[in-house]
Amino acid sequence: MILRIFVALVISFLVAPLLIIVLFSFHATASLSFPFQGLSLRWYAALFEDAQLGDAMLTSLLVALVTAVATLVLGMCASLAWLRLGGRARAAVEAVTITPIALPGLFIGVSLLIALALFQVSLGKVTIIIAHIVISMPIVMIAMRARLALFDTMLEEASRDLGANSLYTFRKVTLPLIMPTLVSAAVLTFAISLDEFIVTGFVSGTETTLPMFIWSMMRRTVTPMINAISTVILIATLAILLISSHIERTRRAQSLRARESE
Amino acid sequence: MKLSARWSGWTLASPTILFMLAFFVFPSLFLLVYSFWKASSFQITPAFQFDNYVRALTDELFWRVTFNAVIIGLMSAVVCMAMALPVGYYLVFVSRSRLLEQIILVTWFSSYLVRIFAWRTLLGNDGVINTVLQSLGLIDAPIEALLYSRFAVGVTLIHLYLPYCIILVMTAFHEIRQDLIDASRDLGRSQVGAFFSVVVPNASAGLVGAFMLTLIMTMGDFVTPQMLGGTTGQTTGLLIADQFRRTGNWPLGSAQAVIMFLLVVLIFVAVIVAGRTLGFIPKRRKQRAV
């Protein structure tokens, strides 16, 4: 019983600040405190009139899209390789792809900045995307490792023994088995990229992404416009997570059913 | 057959490995090399000298912010663990509620800046907490120390990294078989007793990992101190970040980053030693003949 109350308290500690953000995004006045003085959508309307915000949003969406696709391709290569490699080689692949999750963004950002400066790479969208792929790779690899642990390489071998060439085997056997996990991981990557702030700040040059724009807004003023854009982001994140877990679950159920019916 | 599988394995792995080598492994190692380079007024020249380290370690400000970073980081990570252990236990061994798991995931993925902003508005002078306390008549004037202090930084960091910590703790708990706990309960242990004598020692590696990763994140975060730390809550992370943003002595910043990395390793060793002496981490078992 005590445990249950404790868990409830912790969960409300996690959720309450977010709910308060959402609540005040609908506030009729610029005040961010109680008493609550009526509802209004004026802060959402203000978002649409801000051209700079629109630009930042477009930059972020582009970066997130490229990051997600690139991570999907690189993650696919790595997981196919993972299946074919022995214990020690697997550990090596995991070491270079998963380690970034155990390092603070500061460390990754600073070292990437120094390396880019060494080769005089100019900073911009491309370097932001590179940084985002580095940060997202661990998520994809952790998801894939859990999925591939259940993967039966015998299926690939059987397909080839039955005369299928490797391209056909890949398309008809391997890909359907790993795709749901890859896609759901790529969707998560999209969310991570959209929200990334720490590393981006070091490698962005003159580009402004959505989080960087929000940061400059936060430093200038305290306005419920920040609450409104935050609420939009929270809802987008929620939607992305739902999509991701939905893809993973339905596609896996489908492939299980398909396997049973064969 | 075996040989060709390995060959095709490496071929397939190569794009990913090359990418990570170029943009993650090489930069990390280069940071170490770079920390020995020489920065004079306008130029950075390759060298092998300890000036940056000497300069970092003899700077009073560096010690002050590092002390802050360690205190804030340790406190936040300890509180995170104190909250994550019961929650993780509940979600793995008691209820397995998918809804709660999803809520934790959503908070982990919900925007980093939004959460910092939330705490700034909550803790501010005319923020929610102060106005509510005032209207209840509990305080006369707003508590100014709520914002721009170590406390504000600590609370926000806990909120930021608690979901991460819970997920790691749950991963550690998933390794433990339920029958071990049942056995200990059958032998008369209380729930709390079983937790400390069975769950903690068996999951110790994962739990130390969870604590250390949370500590690394809370110590390394520099945005929260910048937004909520005021003058008393500055940390090493912020000092390092500023080297790369404003004053621009990159080799010095690299040296500071390396020192911080070594500090984390030192804390890791201390945690292991403390855990062994207190008995939470089992000493390496000797093979016993039965």
Short mmCIF file of C-alpha atoms in Angstrom, two decimals, chain B residues 35-207:
data_model
loop_
_atom_site.label_atom_id
_atom_site.label_comp_id
_atom_site.label_asym_id
_atom_site.label_seq_id
_atom_site.Cartn_x
_atom_site.Cartn_y
_atom_site.Cartn_z
CA SER B 35 43.68 18.91 -24.38
CA PHE B 36 47.49 18.89 -24.59
CA TRP B 37 47.64 21.40 -27.44
CA LYS B 38 48.81 24.91 -26.94
CA ALA B 39 46.50 27.90 -27.18
CA SER B 40 48.18 31.28 -27.41
CA SER B 41 46.28 34.49 -28.04
CA PHE B 42 45.03 33.79 -31.57
CA GLN B 43 46.42 30.42 -32.49
CA ILE B 44 46.11 26.84 -31.49
CA THR B 45 49.20 24.77 -32.17
CA PRO B 46 49.70 21.02 -31.79
CA ALA B 47 51.90 20.32 -28.80
CA PHE B 48 52.30 18.02 -25.85
CA GLN B 49 52.27 20.12 -22.72
CA PHE B 50 50.33 20.17 -19.48
CA ASP B 51 49.67 23.93 -19.36
CA ASN B 52 45.91 23.50 -19.86
CA TYR B 53 45.69 21.04 -17.00
CA VAL B 54 47.80 23.23 -14.72
CA ARG B 55 45.69 26.23 -15.62
CA ALA B 56 42.42 24.38 -15.05
CA LEU B 57 43.50 22.89 -11.73
CA THR B 58 44.92 26.12 -10.31
CA ASP B 59 41.78 28.08 -11.12
CA GLU B 60 39.73 28.78 -8.02
CA LEU B 61 36.55 29.13 -10.11
CA PHE B 62 37.10 25.67 -11.62
CA TRP B 63 37.22 24.07 -8.16
CA ARG B 64 34.15 25.96 -7.02
CA VAL B 65 31.98 24.97 -10.01
CA THR B 66 33.32 21.41 -9.94
CA PHE B 67 32.38 21.14 -6.27
CA ASN B 68 28.93 22.37 -7.26
CA ALA B 69 28.69 19.91 -10.14
CA VAL B 70 29.65 16.97 -7.92
CA ILE B 71 27.26 17.96 -5.11
CA ILE B 72 24.36 18.69 -7.45
CA GLY B 73 25.08 15.60 -9.56
CA LEU B 74 25.41 13.23 -6.58
CA MET B 75 22.34 14.57 -4.78
CA SER B 76 20.18 14.39 -7.91
CA ALA B 77 21.41 10.91 -8.82
CA VAL B 78 20.87 9.62 -5.26
CA VAL B 79 17.35 11.03 -5.13
CA CYS B 80 16.66 9.62 -8.61
CA MET B 81 17.74 6.16 -7.42
CA ALA B 82 15.72 6.49 -4.20
CA MET B 83 12.65 7.16 -6.32
CA ALA B 84 13.47 4.77 -9.17
CA LEU B 85 14.12 1.68 -6.98
CA PRO B 86 10.60 1.45 -5.48
CA VAL B 87 8.95 2.44 -8.76
CA GLY B 88 11.05 -0.04 -10.73
CA TYR B 89 10.33 -2.76 -8.16
CA TYR B 90 6.61 -2.01 -8.37
CA LEU B 91 6.53 -2.06 -12.17
CA VAL B 92 8.62 -5.22 -12.56
CA PHE B 93 7.55 -7.42 -9.63
CA VAL B 94 4.17 -6.13 -8.44
CA SER B 95 1.93 -4.68 -11.12
CA ARG B 96 3.53 -4.63 -14.58
CA SER B 97 1.21 -1.76 -15.48
CA ARG B 98 1.74 -0.95 -19.15
CA LEU B 99 0.03 2.40 -18.72
CA LEU B 100 2.49 3.58 -16.07
CA GLU B 101 5.40 2.35 -18.19
CA GLN B 102 4.06 4.36 -21.12
CA ILE B 103 3.65 7.47 -18.97
CA ILE B 104 7.28 7.20 -17.87
CA LEU B 105 8.37 6.78 -21.49
CA VAL B 106 6.34 9.79 -22.56
CA THR B 107 7.91 11.98 -19.87
CA TRP B 108 11.37 10.75 -20.91
CA PHE B 109 10.73 11.68 -24.51
CA SER B 110 8.90 14.89 -23.74
CA SER B 111 10.90 17.93 -24.61
CA TYR B 112 13.99 18.70 -22.59
CA LEU B 113 13.61 22.48 -22.84
CA VAL B 114 9.90 22.35 -22.10
CA ARG B 115 10.61 20.62 -18.82
CA ILE B 116 13.27 23.14 -17.84
CA PHE B 117 10.85 25.93 -18.71
CA ALA B 118 8.14 24.23 -16.64
CA TRP B 119 10.32 24.31 -13.53
CA ARG B 120 11.32 27.88 -14.11
CA THR B 121 7.69 28.97 -14.15
CA LEU B 122 6.85 26.72 -11.20
CA LEU B 123 9.67 27.96 -8.97
CA GLY B 124 9.70 31.66 -9.93
CA ASN B 125 8.84 34.55 -7.60
CA ASP B 126 5.35 34.85 -9.04
CA GLY B 127 5.38 31.20 -10.05
CA VAL B 128 2.80 28.60 -9.15
CA ILE B 129 4.44 27.31 -5.96
CA ASN B 130 5.07 30.73 -4.42
CA THR B 131 1.62 32.13 -5.27
CA VAL B 132 -0.15 29.05 -3.92
CA LEU B 133 1.86 29.14 -0.67
CA GLN B 134 1.15 32.87 -0.34
CA SER B 135 -2.58 32.57 -0.92
CA LEU B 136 -2.72 29.80 1.66
CA GLY B 137 -1.10 32.24 4.07
CA LEU B 138 1.84 29.93 4.72
CA ILE B 139 4.38 32.55 3.68
CA ASP B 140 4.23 36.35 3.53
CA ALA B 141 6.74 37.04 0.77
CA PRO B 142 7.76 34.76 -2.12
CA ILE B 143 10.67 32.46 -1.35
CA GLU B 144 13.27 33.81 -3.73
CA ALA B 145 15.70 31.00 -3.09
CA LEU B 146 13.39 28.60 -4.92
CA LEU B 147 14.70 29.81 -8.25
CA TYR B 148 18.34 30.45 -9.17
CA SER B 149 19.85 28.09 -6.62
CA ARG B 150 21.35 24.63 -6.31
CA PHE B 151 17.95 23.47 -5.12
CA ALA B 152 16.25 24.63 -8.32
CA VAL B 153 18.92 22.95 -10.45
CA GLY B 154 18.65 19.75 -8.40
CA VAL B 155 14.87 19.47 -8.62
CA THR B 156 14.89 20.12 -12.35
CA LEU B 157 17.67 17.60 -12.98
CA ILE B 158 15.78 14.98 -11.00
CA HIS B 159 12.70 15.63 -13.10
CA LEU B 160 14.74 15.49 -16.32
CA TYR B 161 16.60 12.24 -15.62
CA LEU B 162 14.26 10.28 -13.33
CA PRO B 163 12.48 8.55 -16.25
CA TYR B 164 15.88 7.51 -17.69
CA CYS B 165 16.88 6.20 -14.25
CA ILE B 166 13.62 4.27 -13.83
CA ILE B 167 14.03 2.64 -17.25
CA LEU B 168 17.59 1.57 -16.38
CA VAL B 169 16.54 0.23 -12.97
CA MET B 170 13.70 -1.73 -14.58
CA THR B 171 16.15 -3.24 -17.07
CA ALA B 172 18.33 -4.33 -14.14
CA PHE B 173 15.35 -5.85 -12.30
CA HIS B 174 14.19 -7.76 -15.37
CA GLU B 175 17.30 -9.92 -14.99
CA ILE B 176 16.13 -11.30 -11.64
CA ARG B 177 13.97 -14.38 -11.53
CA GLN B 178 10.77 -14.01 -9.55
CA ASP B 179 11.29 -17.40 -7.81
CA LEU B 180 14.37 -16.05 -6.01
CA ILE B 181 12.19 -13.44 -4.34
CA ASP B 182 9.41 -15.95 -3.66
CA ALA B 183 11.92 -18.31 -2.06
CA SER B 184 13.23 -15.62 0.23
CA ARG B 185 9.68 -14.60 1.18
CA ASP B 186 8.81 -18.26 1.90
CA LEU B 187 11.82 -18.40 4.18
CA GLY B 188 10.28 -15.65 6.24
CA ARG B 189 11.91 -12.49 4.87
CA SER B 190 9.81 -9.35 4.85
CA GLN B 191 9.24 -7.56 1.55
CA VAL B 192 11.85 -4.93 2.42
CA GLY B 193 14.23 -7.63 3.67
CA ALA B 194 13.87 -9.62 0.46
CA PHE B 195 14.51 -6.44 -1.49
CA PHE B 196 17.85 -5.79 0.17
CA SER B 197 19.04 -9.38 0.52
CA VAL B 198 17.91 -10.76 -2.83
CA VAL B 199 16.98 -8.07 -5.34
CA VAL B 200 19.75 -5.54 -4.74
CA PRO B 201 22.73 -7.96 -4.69
CA ASN B 202 21.48 -9.84 -7.75
CA ALA B 203 20.84 -6.71 -9.76
CA SER B 204 23.86 -4.87 -8.39
CA ALA B 205 25.73 -4.52 -11.69
CA GLY B 206 22.70 -3.04 -13.40
CA LEU B 207 21.89 -0.80 -10.46
#
